Coordinates of C-alpha atoms and ligand atoms in Angstrom, one line a residue:
X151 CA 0.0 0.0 0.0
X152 CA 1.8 3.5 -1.1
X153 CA 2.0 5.9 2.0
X154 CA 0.7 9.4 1.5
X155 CA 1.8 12.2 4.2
X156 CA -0.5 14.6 4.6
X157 CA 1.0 17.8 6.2
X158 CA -2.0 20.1 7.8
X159 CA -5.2 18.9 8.6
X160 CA -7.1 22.0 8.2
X161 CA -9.7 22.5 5.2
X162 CA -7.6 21.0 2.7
X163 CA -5.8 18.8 4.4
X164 CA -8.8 17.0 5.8
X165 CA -10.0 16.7 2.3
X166 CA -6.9 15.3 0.6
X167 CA -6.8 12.7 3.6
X168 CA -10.3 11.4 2.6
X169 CA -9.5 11.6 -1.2
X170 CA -5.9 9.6 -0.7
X171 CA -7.6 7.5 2.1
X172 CA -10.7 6.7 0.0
X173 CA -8.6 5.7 -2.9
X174 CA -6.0 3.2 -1.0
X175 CA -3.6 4.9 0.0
X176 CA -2.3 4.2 4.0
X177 CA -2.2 7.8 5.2
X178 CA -0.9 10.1 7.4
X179 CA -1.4 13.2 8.9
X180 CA 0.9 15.4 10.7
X181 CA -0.6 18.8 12.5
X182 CA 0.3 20.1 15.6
X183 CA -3.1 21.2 16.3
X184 CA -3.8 19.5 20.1
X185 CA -7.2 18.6 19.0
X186 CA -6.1 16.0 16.1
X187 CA -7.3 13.2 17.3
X188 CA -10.8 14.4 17.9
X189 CA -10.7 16.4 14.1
X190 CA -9.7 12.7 12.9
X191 CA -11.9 11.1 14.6
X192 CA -14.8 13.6 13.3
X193 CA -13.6 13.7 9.9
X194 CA -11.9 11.1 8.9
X195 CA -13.6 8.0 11.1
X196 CA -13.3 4.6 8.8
X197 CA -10.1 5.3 6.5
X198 CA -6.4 4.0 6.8
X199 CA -5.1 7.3 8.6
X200 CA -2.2 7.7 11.1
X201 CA -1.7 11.0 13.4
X202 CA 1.1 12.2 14.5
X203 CA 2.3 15.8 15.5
X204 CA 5.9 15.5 14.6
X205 CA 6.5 15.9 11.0
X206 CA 9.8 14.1 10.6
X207 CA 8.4 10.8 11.8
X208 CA 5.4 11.5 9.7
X209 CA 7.6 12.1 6.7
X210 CA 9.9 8.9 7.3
X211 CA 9.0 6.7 4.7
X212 CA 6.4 7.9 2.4
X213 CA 6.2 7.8 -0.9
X214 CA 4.7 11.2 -1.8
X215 CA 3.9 14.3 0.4
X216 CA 1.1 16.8 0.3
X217 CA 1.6 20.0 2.6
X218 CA -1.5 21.4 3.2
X219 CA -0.2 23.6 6.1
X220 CA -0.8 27.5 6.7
X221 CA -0.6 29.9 3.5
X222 CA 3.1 31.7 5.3
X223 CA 6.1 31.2 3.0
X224 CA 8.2 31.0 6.4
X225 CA 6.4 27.7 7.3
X226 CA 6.6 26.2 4.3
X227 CA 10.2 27.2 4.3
X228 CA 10.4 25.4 7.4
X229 CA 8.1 22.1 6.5
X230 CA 9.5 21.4 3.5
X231 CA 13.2 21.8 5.0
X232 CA 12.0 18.8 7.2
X233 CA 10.4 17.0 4.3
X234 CA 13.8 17.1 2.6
X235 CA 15.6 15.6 4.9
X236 CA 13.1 12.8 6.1
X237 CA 12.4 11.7 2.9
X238 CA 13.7 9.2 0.0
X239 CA 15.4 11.3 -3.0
X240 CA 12.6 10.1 -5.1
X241 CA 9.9 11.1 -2.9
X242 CA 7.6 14.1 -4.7
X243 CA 7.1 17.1 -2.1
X244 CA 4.1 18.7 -3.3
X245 CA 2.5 22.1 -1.8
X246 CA -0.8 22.9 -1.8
X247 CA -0.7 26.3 -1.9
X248 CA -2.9 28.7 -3.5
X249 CA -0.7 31.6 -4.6
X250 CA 2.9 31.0 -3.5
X251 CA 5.4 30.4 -6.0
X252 CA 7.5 27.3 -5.7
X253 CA 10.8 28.8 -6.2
X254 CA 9.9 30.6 -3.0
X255 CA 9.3 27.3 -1.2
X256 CA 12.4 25.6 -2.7
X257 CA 14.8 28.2 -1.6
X258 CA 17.6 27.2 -0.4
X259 CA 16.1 23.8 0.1
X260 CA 18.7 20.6 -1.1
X261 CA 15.8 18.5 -2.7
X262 CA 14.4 21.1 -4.5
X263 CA 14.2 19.5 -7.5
X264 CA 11.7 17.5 -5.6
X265 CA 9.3 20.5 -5.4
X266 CA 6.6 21.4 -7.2
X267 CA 2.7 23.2 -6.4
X268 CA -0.2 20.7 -6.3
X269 CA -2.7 23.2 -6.0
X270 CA -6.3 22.1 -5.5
X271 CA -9.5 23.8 -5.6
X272 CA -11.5 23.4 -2.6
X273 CA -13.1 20.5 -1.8
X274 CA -10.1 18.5 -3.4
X275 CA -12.0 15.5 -2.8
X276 CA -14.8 16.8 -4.9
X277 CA -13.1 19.1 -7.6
X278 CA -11.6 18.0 -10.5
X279 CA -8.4 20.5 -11.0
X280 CA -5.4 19.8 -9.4
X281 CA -2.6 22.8 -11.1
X282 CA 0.6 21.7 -11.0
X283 CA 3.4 24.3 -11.1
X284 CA 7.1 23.9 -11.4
X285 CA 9.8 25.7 -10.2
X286 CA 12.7 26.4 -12.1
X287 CA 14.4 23.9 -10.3
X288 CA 11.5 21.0 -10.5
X289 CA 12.5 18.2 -12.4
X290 CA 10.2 16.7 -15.3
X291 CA 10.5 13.7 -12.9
X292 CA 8.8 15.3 -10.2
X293 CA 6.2 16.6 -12.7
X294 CA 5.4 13.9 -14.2
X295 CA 5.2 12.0 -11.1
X296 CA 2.9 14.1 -9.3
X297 CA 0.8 14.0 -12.6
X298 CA 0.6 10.3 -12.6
X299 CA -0.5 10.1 -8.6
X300 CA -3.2 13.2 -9.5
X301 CA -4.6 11.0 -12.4
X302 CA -4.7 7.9 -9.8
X303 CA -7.0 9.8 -7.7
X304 CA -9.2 10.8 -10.7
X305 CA -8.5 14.4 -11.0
X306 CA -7.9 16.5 -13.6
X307 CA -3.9 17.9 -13.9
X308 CA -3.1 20.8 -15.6
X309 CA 0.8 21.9 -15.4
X310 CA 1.4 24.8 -16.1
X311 CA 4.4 25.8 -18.2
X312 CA 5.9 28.6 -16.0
X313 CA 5.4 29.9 -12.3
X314 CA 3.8 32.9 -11.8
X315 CA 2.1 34.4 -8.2
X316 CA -1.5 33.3 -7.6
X317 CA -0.9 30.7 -10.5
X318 CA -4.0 30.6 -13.0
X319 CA -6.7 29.9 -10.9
X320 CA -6.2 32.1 -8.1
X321 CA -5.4 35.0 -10.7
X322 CA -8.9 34.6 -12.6
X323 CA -10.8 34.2 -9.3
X324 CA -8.7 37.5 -7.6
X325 CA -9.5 39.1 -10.7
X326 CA -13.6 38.3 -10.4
X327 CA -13.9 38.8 -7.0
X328 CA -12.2 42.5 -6.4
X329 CA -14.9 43.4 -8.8
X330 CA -17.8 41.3 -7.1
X331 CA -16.8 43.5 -3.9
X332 CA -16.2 45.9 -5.6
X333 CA -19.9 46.3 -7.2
X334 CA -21.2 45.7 -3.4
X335 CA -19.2 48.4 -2.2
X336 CA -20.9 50.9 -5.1
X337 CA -24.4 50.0 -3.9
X338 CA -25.2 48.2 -7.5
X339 CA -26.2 44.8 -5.7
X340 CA -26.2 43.2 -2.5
X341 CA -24.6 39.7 -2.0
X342 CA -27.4 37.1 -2.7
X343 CA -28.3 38.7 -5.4
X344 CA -25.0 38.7 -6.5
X345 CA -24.4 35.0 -5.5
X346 CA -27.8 34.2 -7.7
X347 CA -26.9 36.5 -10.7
X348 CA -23.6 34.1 -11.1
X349 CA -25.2 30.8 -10.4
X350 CA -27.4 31.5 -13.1
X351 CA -25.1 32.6 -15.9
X352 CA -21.3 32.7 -15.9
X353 CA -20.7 29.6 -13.1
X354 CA -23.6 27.2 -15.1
X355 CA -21.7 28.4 -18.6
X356 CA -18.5 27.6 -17.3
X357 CA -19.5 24.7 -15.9
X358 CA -19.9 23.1 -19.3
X359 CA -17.8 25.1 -21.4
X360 CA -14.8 27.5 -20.8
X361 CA -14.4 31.2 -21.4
X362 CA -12.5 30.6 -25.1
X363 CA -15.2 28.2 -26.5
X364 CA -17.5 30.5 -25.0
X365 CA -16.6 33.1 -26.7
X366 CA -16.4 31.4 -30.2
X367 CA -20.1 30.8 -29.8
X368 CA -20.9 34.8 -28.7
X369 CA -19.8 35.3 -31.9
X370 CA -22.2 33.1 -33.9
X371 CA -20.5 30.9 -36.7
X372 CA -17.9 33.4 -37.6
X373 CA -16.6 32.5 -33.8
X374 CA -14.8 35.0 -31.3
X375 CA -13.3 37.2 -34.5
X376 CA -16.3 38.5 -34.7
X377 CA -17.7 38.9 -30.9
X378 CA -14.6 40.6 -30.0
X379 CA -15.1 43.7 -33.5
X380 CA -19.2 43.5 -32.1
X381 CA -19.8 43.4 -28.5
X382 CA -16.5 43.6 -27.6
X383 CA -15.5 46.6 -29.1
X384 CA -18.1 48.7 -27.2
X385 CA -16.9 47.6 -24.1
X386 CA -14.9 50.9 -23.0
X387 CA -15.6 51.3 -19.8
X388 CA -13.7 51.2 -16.5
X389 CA -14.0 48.4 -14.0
X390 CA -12.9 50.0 -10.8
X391 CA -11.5 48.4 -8.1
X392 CA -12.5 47.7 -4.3
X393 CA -11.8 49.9 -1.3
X394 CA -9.7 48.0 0.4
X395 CA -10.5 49.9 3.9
X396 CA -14.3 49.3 3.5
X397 CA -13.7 45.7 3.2
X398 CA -15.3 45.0 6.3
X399 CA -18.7 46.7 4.9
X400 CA -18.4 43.9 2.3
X401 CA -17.8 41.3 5.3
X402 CA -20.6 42.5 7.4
X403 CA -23.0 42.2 4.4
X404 CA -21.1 38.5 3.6
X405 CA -22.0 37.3 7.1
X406 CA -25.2 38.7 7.8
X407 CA -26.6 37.1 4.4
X408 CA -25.1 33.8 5.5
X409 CA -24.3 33.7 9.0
X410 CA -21.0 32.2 10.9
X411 CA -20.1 29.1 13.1
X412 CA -19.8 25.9 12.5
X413 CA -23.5 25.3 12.1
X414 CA -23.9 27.7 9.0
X415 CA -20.8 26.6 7.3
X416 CA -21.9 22.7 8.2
X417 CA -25.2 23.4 6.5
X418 CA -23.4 25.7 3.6
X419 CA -20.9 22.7 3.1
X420 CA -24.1 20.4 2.5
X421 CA -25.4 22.7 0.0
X422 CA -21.8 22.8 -2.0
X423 CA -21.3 19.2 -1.8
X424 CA -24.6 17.9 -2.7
X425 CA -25.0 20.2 -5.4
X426 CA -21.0 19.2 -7.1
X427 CA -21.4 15.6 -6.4
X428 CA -24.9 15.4 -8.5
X429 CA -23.5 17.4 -11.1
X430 CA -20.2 16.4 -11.8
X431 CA -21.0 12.6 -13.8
X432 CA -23.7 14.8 -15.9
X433 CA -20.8 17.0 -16.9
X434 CA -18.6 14.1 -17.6
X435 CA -16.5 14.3 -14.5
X436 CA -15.4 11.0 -12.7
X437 CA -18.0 10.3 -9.9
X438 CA -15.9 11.1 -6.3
X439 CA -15.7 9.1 -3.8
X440 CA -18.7 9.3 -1.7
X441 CA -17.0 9.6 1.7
X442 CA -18.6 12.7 3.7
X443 CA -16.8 15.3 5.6
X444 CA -16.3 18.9 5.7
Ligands
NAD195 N1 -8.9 26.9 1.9 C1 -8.9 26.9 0.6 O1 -9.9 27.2 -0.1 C2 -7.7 26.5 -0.2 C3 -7.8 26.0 -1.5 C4 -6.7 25.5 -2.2 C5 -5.4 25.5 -1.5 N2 -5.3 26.0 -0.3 C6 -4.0 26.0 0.4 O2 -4.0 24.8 1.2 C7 -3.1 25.1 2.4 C8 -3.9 24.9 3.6 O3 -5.0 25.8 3.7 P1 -6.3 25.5 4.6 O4 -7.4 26.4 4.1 O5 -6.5 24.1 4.8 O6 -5.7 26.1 6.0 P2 -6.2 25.8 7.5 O7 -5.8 27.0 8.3 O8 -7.6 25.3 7.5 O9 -5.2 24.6 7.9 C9 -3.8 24.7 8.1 C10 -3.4 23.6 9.1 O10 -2.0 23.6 9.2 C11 -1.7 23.3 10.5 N3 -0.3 23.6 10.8 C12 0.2 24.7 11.4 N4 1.6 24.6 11.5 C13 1.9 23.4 11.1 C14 3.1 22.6 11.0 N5 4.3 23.1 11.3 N6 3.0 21.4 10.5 C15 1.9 20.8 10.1 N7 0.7 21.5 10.1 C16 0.7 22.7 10.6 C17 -2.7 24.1 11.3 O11 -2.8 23.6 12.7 C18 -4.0 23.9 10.5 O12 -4.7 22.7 11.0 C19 -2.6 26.6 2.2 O13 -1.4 26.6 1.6 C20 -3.7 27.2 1.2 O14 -3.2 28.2 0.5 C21 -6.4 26.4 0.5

């Protein structure tokens, strides 16, 4: 059975664990949150898991690592110093980080040829991307590794042929939602409405097809050439940007709409989940593994 080392057992961590758990993999999870045990036991009863606070002992042995620990490049600095030197030379260290760039991480760091981002979109267990950035340092090895062990668990890898901050994901969504706030902020919608007005048009669309096929349709059979001249053209005006210090106007509005505590985000979880599971086979995506969890 391959062993997986799970570093963090926060939202993502949690979610890999059930993914590599559910998919054979003997895990383990290394956090040195005091209450592990009872997280485990809440979210990750039934599955091949082992805790453990320290991370070299964790590390000894595996066969690939995902860090899922906090978002500070210090840490990670730190982790994946102790990843290199408890694990085999052939061992892939992949970071799930949503923004940093790897050559950050690998600084310094002796296997950093070993390095590279396995960034998920949350849940991991229940979407499909996985973006895989190299450093200028990560070997095609590593790549290609990480690629295979992505495919096992029936996602969808997409490497990406250069770093760059916030990667491609996390730069489209920054992009989208610093004007989402930023239209709150103006008074032009309030959040629901906002939430709806998506849900109904651009997130269905791009649920089925993406922004460039898109875009050849809006143009009719002469394809994008001609939505571009058209609609395109007349498209002149300024987007604006947020404020970032009335940010927590847009946070009030967030929280009042859909409250806070870990009964709202249980019950908003629900919502999320049931709603990708049912239509991911429809849109031709594998069907996940149906192990529950938040
Ligand atoms: N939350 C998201 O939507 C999302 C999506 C994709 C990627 N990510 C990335 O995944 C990573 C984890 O994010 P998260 O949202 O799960 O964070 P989180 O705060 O929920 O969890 C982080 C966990 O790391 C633990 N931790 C702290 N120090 C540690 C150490 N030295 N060793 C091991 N664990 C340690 C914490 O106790 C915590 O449980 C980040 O790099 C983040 O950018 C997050």
């Amino acid at each position: 059975m391959s062993v997986v080392t799970i570093v963090g057992a926060g939202v993502i961590g949690l979610s890999w664990a059930r993914l590599f758990g559910s998919a054979g993999w003997q895990v383990r999870i290394s956090d040195p949150r005091p209450d592990l045990t009872d997280v485990a036991d809440q979210h990750l009863a039934g599955l091949p898991v082992t805790l453990s606070a320290d991370l070299a002992a964790a590390a000894d042995g595996a066969d690939f690592v995902q860090e899922a620990g906090p978002e500070r490049i210090e840490i990670k600095e730190q982790m994946f110093a102790t990843l290199a030197a408890h694990t085999r030379d052939d061992v892939v260290l992949a970071s799930s980080s949503s923004s940093l760039l790897p050559s950050a991480i690998a600084k310094g760091n002796p296997a950093a040829e070993r390095i590279v981002i396995g960034h998920p979109f949350n849940p991991p267990e229940l979407m499909p991307l996985v973006e895989v950035v190299p450093g200028p340092h990560t070997s095609a090895s590593t790549v290609d590794r990480a690629i295979d062990v992505y495919k096992e668990l029936h996602k969808l890898p997409i490497r990406l042929r250069k770093e760059i901050p916030g990667f491609v994901g996390n730069r489209l969504q920054k992009v989208f939602n610093d004007q989402c706030t930023y239209l709150v902020q103006q008074g032009v919608i309030d959040v629901a409405d906002l939430d709806d007005l998506v849900r109904a048009s651009l997130g269905l669309r791009w649920a089925t097809i993406g922004p460039f096929q898109s875009g050849t349709l809006g143009g009719g059979p002469q394809g994008m050439r001609h939505l571009v001249a058209h609609i395109g053209s007349q498209m002149t005006f300024e987007i604006g940007a947020p404020d970032p210090a009335r940010m927590d106007d847009v946070l009030d509005a967030v929280e009042s709409t859909y409250g806070t505590g870990e009964s709202a985000y249980q019950e908003l979880a629900d919502l999320r989940d049931n709603r990708t599971r049912a239509a991911l086979q429809p849109l031709g995506w594998p069907q996940p593994p149906d192990v529950r969890g938040t």
